[in-house]
Amino acid sequence: MRTTEETEGFDGEASNTSMISGASSPYQPTTEPVLSRNVLGAMRCDMEYLMSYFGILKAVEVVLSLISFICIETIMMCSPCGGVYLFEFVSCSAFVVTGVLLLIFCLNLHIKVPQVNWNLTDLVNTAASTFLFFLSSLLLVCINHNTGAEKAAVVFGFLVTGVFGLNTFLAVRRWRRGNGCQGAAQTSEYMRARTASRGEMEARPELA
């Protein structure tokens, strides 16, 4: 028969052993929360942007740039080919860059990267596309061979130039309005800080 002291000692050793084995076990419960991020599931098409002026212009620019690229690609022979190559490069670049920007704005991906000035990026793209499309279309007019594909490319080139020009005008207005609001906010913040500093100086007792 075990005495009471021996029983208590045995129970203490058993509890210590269980604590040590539990501490050394690799399957320990954790209190850290498990975060599941489903980025693709959070992406949704912003129909409000797609139905706005900028969204409609972006979609028209993508379609017209693609049609212009297809028209210029159907030309089999050219001499000289400098105008054709330039128009091909401009139409393909405008289609890719503008299409990517359209996806970024429609899926609200620009909100996830606030470090980039997206309004200025859109303005630079539309202004550059306007100038390059006008230049390449004008050059294609001067050296074309009156084929159907060249005439179609010139027509769609000038059409997309007008659309890009309108988008550039609206983008400049939006950029100026955004800079004006930012400047007004900074001025208001400066005046608020200056007023608070003046109030502290008036509340401070004068030194004898």
Tab-separated table of C-alpha atoms in Angstrom:
chain	number	residue	atom	x	y	z
A	1	MET	CA	0.000	0.000	0.000
A	2	ARG	CA	1.235	3.450	-0.936
A	3	THR	CA	1.182	6.179	1.592
A	4	THR	CA	-0.447	9.534	0.998
A	5	GLU	CA	2.928	11.300	0.522
A	6	GLU	CA	4.053	8.730	-2.049
A	7	THR	CA	0.778	9.131	-3.946
A	8	GLU	CA	1.092	12.904	-4.021
A	9	GLY	CA	4.721	12.645	-5.189
A	10	PHE	CA	3.765	10.253	-7.979
A	11	ASP	CA	0.979	12.564	-9.139
A	12	GLY	CA	3.374	15.529	-9.177
A	13	GLU	CA	5.905	13.642	-11.292
A	14	ALA	CA	3.175	12.568	-13.701
A	15	SER	CA	1.933	16.138	-14.114
A	16	ASN	CA	5.485	17.412	-14.711
A	17	THR	CA	6.076	14.684	-17.279
A	18	SER	CA	2.886	15.555	-19.143
A	19	MET	CA	3.830	19.240	-19.175
A	20	ILE	CA	7.294	18.483	-20.581
A	21	SER	CA	5.948	16.134	-23.233
A	22	GLY	CA	3.300	18.658	-24.167
A	23	ALA	CA	5.854	21.448	-24.495
A	24	SER	CA	8.100	19.315	-26.695
A	25	SER	CA	5.275	18.144	-28.953
A	26	PRO	CA	5.399	19.716	-32.443
A	27	TYR	CA	1.592	19.834	-32.638
A	28	GLN	CA	0.965	22.806	-30.406
A	29	PRO	CA	-2.224	24.851	-30.652
A	30	THR	CA	-1.637	28.346	-31.925
A	31	THR	CA	-3.493	31.572	-31.326
A	32	GLU	CA	-2.234	33.255	-34.523
A	33	PRO	CA	-5.120	34.001	-36.903
A	34	VAL	CA	-5.021	32.370	-40.301
A	35	LEU	CA	-5.463	34.997	-42.993
A	36	SER	CA	-6.844	33.828	-46.303
A	37	ARG	CA	-6.432	36.346	-49.061
A	38	ASN	CA	-8.407	35.744	-52.167
A	39	VAL	CA	-7.232	38.549	-54.408
A	40	LEU	CA	-8.803	37.235	-57.568
A	41	GLY	CA	-12.125	36.783	-55.825
A	42	ALA	CA	-12.085	40.413	-54.714
A	43	MET	CA	-11.658	41.687	-58.286
A	44	ARG	CA	-14.890	42.967	-59.721
A	45	CYS	CA	-15.603	44.982	-62.832
A	46	ASP	CA	-16.383	48.599	-62.020
A	47	MET	CA	-19.370	49.219	-64.273
A	48	GLU	CA	-19.604	52.807	-63.072
A	49	TYR	CA	-16.179	53.568	-64.540
A	50	LEU	CA	-16.889	51.537	-67.660
A	51	MET	CA	-20.025	53.600	-68.338
A	52	SER	CA	-18.303	56.919	-67.616
A	53	TYR	CA	-16.754	59.195	-70.242
A	54	PHE	CA	-13.250	57.905	-69.576
A	55	GLY	CA	-14.345	54.270	-69.647
A	56	ILE	CA	-16.237	54.651	-72.929
A	57	LEU	CA	-13.353	56.563	-74.519
A	58	LYS	CA	-10.875	53.929	-73.362
A	59	ALA	CA	-12.968	51.121	-74.848
A	60	VAL	CA	-13.369	52.984	-78.169
A	61	GLU	CA	-9.624	53.665	-78.270
A	62	VAL	CA	-8.834	49.977	-77.757
A	63	VAL	CA	-11.236	48.889	-80.500
A	64	LEU	CA	-10.093	51.507	-83.035
A	65	SER	CA	-6.422	50.809	-82.305
A	66	LEU	CA	-7.001	47.098	-82.903
A	67	ILE	CA	-8.842	47.770	-86.175
A	68	SER	CA	-6.052	50.110	-87.307
A	69	PHE	CA	-3.464	47.445	-86.509
A	70	ILE	CA	-5.410	44.803	-88.418
A	71	CYS	CA	-5.748	47.103	-91.446
A	72	ILE	CA	-2.036	47.865	-91.576
A	73	GLU	CA	-1.175	44.181	-91.137
A	74	THR	CA	-3.101	43.247	-94.309
A	75	ILE	CA	-0.638	45.212	-96.468
A	76	MET	CA	1.508	42.644	-98.271
A	77	MET	CA	3.909	44.853	-100.210
A	78	CYS	CA	5.199	48.366	-99.592
A	79	SER	CA	8.022	50.525	-100.886
A	80	PRO	CA	9.053	52.547	-98.945
A	81	CYS	CA	7.819	50.876	-95.763
A	82	GLY	CA	8.801	53.437	-93.118
A	83	GLY	CA	5.283	54.835	-92.744
A	84	VAL	CA	3.766	51.361	-92.571
A	85	TYR	CA	6.196	50.220	-89.888
A	86	LEU	CA	5.631	53.350	-87.819
A	87	PHE	CA	1.848	53.040	-88.043
A	88	GLU	CA	2.091	49.354	-87.137
A	89	PHE	CA	4.199	50.103	-84.057
A	90	VAL	CA	1.954	52.981	-82.894
A	91	SER	CA	-1.309	51.082	-83.314
A	92	CYS	CA	0.012	47.958	-81.576
A	93	SER	CA	1.530	49.930	-78.681
A	94	ALA	CA	-1.608	52.021	-78.187
A	95	PHE	CA	-3.775	48.895	-78.209
A	96	VAL	CA	-1.645	47.122	-75.579
A	97	VAL	CA	-1.001	50.078	-73.229
A	98	THR	CA	-4.534	51.468	-73.384
A	99	GLY	CA	-6.006	47.991	-72.961
A	100	VAL	CA	-3.905	47.392	-69.846
A	101	LEU	CA	-4.949	50.753	-68.380
A	102	LEU	CA	-8.591	49.937	-69.125
A	103	LEU	CA	-8.294	46.667	-67.210
A	104	ILE	CA	-6.515	48.384	-64.310
A	105	PHE	CA	-9.220	51.027	-63.955
A	106	CYS	CA	-12.121	48.614	-64.502
A	107	LEU	CA	-10.860	46.156	-61.862
A	108	ASN	CA	-9.912	48.983	-59.447
A	109	LEU	CA	-6.330	47.740	-59.341
A	110	HIS	CA	-5.088	51.333	-59.256
A	111	ILE	CA	-6.460	51.638	-55.713
A	112	LYS	CA	-4.080	48.886	-54.570
A	113	VAL	CA	-1.065	50.873	-55.867
A	114	PRO	CA	-1.578	54.417	-54.547
A	115	GLN	CA	2.122	55.246	-55.018
A	116	VAL	CA	1.526	55.703	-58.763
A	117	ASN	CA	-0.150	58.867	-60.026
A	118	TRP	CA	-2.640	57.118	-62.299
A	119	ASN	CA	-4.275	60.309	-63.557
A	120	LEU	CA	-0.919	61.587	-64.767
A	121	THR	CA	-0.097	58.170	-66.244
A	122	ASP	CA	-3.351	58.186	-68.193
A	123	LEU	CA	-2.681	61.756	-69.352
A	124	VAL	CA	0.807	60.892	-70.627
A	125	ASN	CA	-0.491	57.820	-72.470
A	126	THR	CA	-3.354	59.641	-74.175
A	127	ALA	CA	-1.215	62.650	-75.126
A	128	ALA	CA	1.556	60.464	-76.562
A	129	SER	CA	-0.941	58.290	-78.441
A	130	THR	CA	-2.626	61.365	-79.905
A	131	PHE	CA	0.645	62.780	-81.220
A	132	LEU	CA	2.003	59.466	-82.521
A	133	PHE	CA	-1.231	58.426	-84.215
A	134	PHE	CA	-1.543	61.820	-85.923
A	135	LEU	CA	2.085	61.692	-87.061
A	136	SER	CA	1.932	58.108	-88.339
A	137	SER	CA	-1.409	58.674	-90.116
A	138	LEU	CA	-0.116	61.831	-91.763
A	139	LEU	CA	3.045	60.037	-92.873
A	140	LEU	CA	0.995	57.150	-94.235
A	141	VAL	CA	-1.088	59.598	-96.269
A	142	CYS	CA	2.036	61.049	-97.863
A	143	ILE	CA	3.641	57.756	-98.896
A	144	ASN	CA	0.663	55.437	-99.413
A	145	HIS	CA	0.048	53.533	-102.635
A	146	ASN	CA	-3.735	54.092	-102.679
A	147	THR	CA	-4.510	50.532	-101.682
A	148	GLY	CA	-7.678	49.679	-99.799
A	149	ALA	CA	-5.831	48.571	-96.675
A	150	GLU	CA	-3.794	51.777	-96.509
A	151	LYS	CA	-6.858	53.960	-97.008
A	152	ALA	CA	-8.729	52.076	-94.268
A	153	ALA	CA	-5.736	52.355	-91.928
A	154	VAL	CA	-5.525	56.116	-92.550
A	155	VAL	CA	-9.244	56.593	-91.865
A	156	PHE	CA	-9.178	54.629	-88.612
A	157	GLY	CA	-5.899	56.277	-87.674
A	158	PHE	CA	-7.393	59.745	-87.836
A	159	LEU	CA	-10.540	58.543	-86.055
A	160	VAL	CA	-8.574	57.143	-83.134
A	161	THR	CA	-6.463	60.325	-83.126
A	162	GLY	CA	-9.629	62.361	-82.523
A	163	VAL	CA	-10.762	60.017	-79.734
A	164	PHE	CA	-7.361	60.145	-78.050
A	165	GLY	CA	-7.365	63.935	-78.419
A	166	LEU	CA	-10.726	64.221	-76.653
A	167	ASN	CA	-9.512	61.893	-73.917
A	168	THR	CA	-6.375	64.015	-73.530
A	169	PHE	CA	-8.470	67.172	-73.118
A	170	LEU	CA	-10.614	65.558	-70.423
A	171	ALA	CA	-7.551	64.053	-68.711
A	172	VAL	CA	-5.875	67.484	-68.560
A	173	ARG	CA	-8.971	68.972	-66.935
A	174	ARG	CA	-9.127	66.155	-64.397
A	175	TRP	CA	-5.414	66.455	-63.637
A	176	ARG	CA	-5.649	70.225	-63.134
A	177	ARG	CA	-8.708	69.847	-60.943
A	178	GLY	CA	-6.926	67.230	-58.852
A	179	ASN	CA	-3.848	69.421	-58.442
A	180	GLY	CA	-6.039	72.384	-57.498
A	181	CYS	CA	-7.818	70.390	-54.816
A	182	GLN	CA	-4.497	69.099	-53.511
A	183	GLY	CA	-3.031	72.616	-53.435
A	184	ALA	CA	-6.094	73.969	-51.643
A	185	ALA	CA	-5.859	71.173	-49.083
A	186	GLN	CA	-2.187	71.901	-48.472
A	187	THR	CA	-2.905	75.653	-48.116
A	188	SER	CA	-5.733	74.948	-45.684
A	189	GLU	CA	-3.484	72.665	-43.641
A	190	TYR	CA	-0.758	75.329	-43.558
A	191	MET	CA	-3.204	78.034	-42.417
A	192	ARG	CA	-4.596	75.728	-39.736
A	193	ALA	CA	-1.115	74.986	-38.396
A	194	ARG	CA	-0.188	78.673	-38.490
A	195	THR	CA	-3.362	79.648	-36.600
A	196	ALA	CA	-2.706	76.995	-33.962
A	197	SER	CA	0.877	78.187	-33.548
A	198	ARG	CA	-0.276	81.805	-33.188
A	199	GLY	CA	-2.810	80.762	-30.553
A	200	GLU	CA	-0.082	79.036	-28.554
A	201	MET	CA	2.094	82.145	-28.697
A	202	GLU	CA	-0.752	84.338	-27.435
A	203	ALA	CA	-1.596	81.925	-24.637
A	204	ARG	CA	2.050	81.776	-23.491
A	205	PRO	CA	2.713	84.310	-20.641
A	206	GLU	CA	5.169	87.099	-21.421
A	207	LEU	CA	8.535	86.924	-19.783
A	208	ALA	CA	9.421	89.866	-17.543
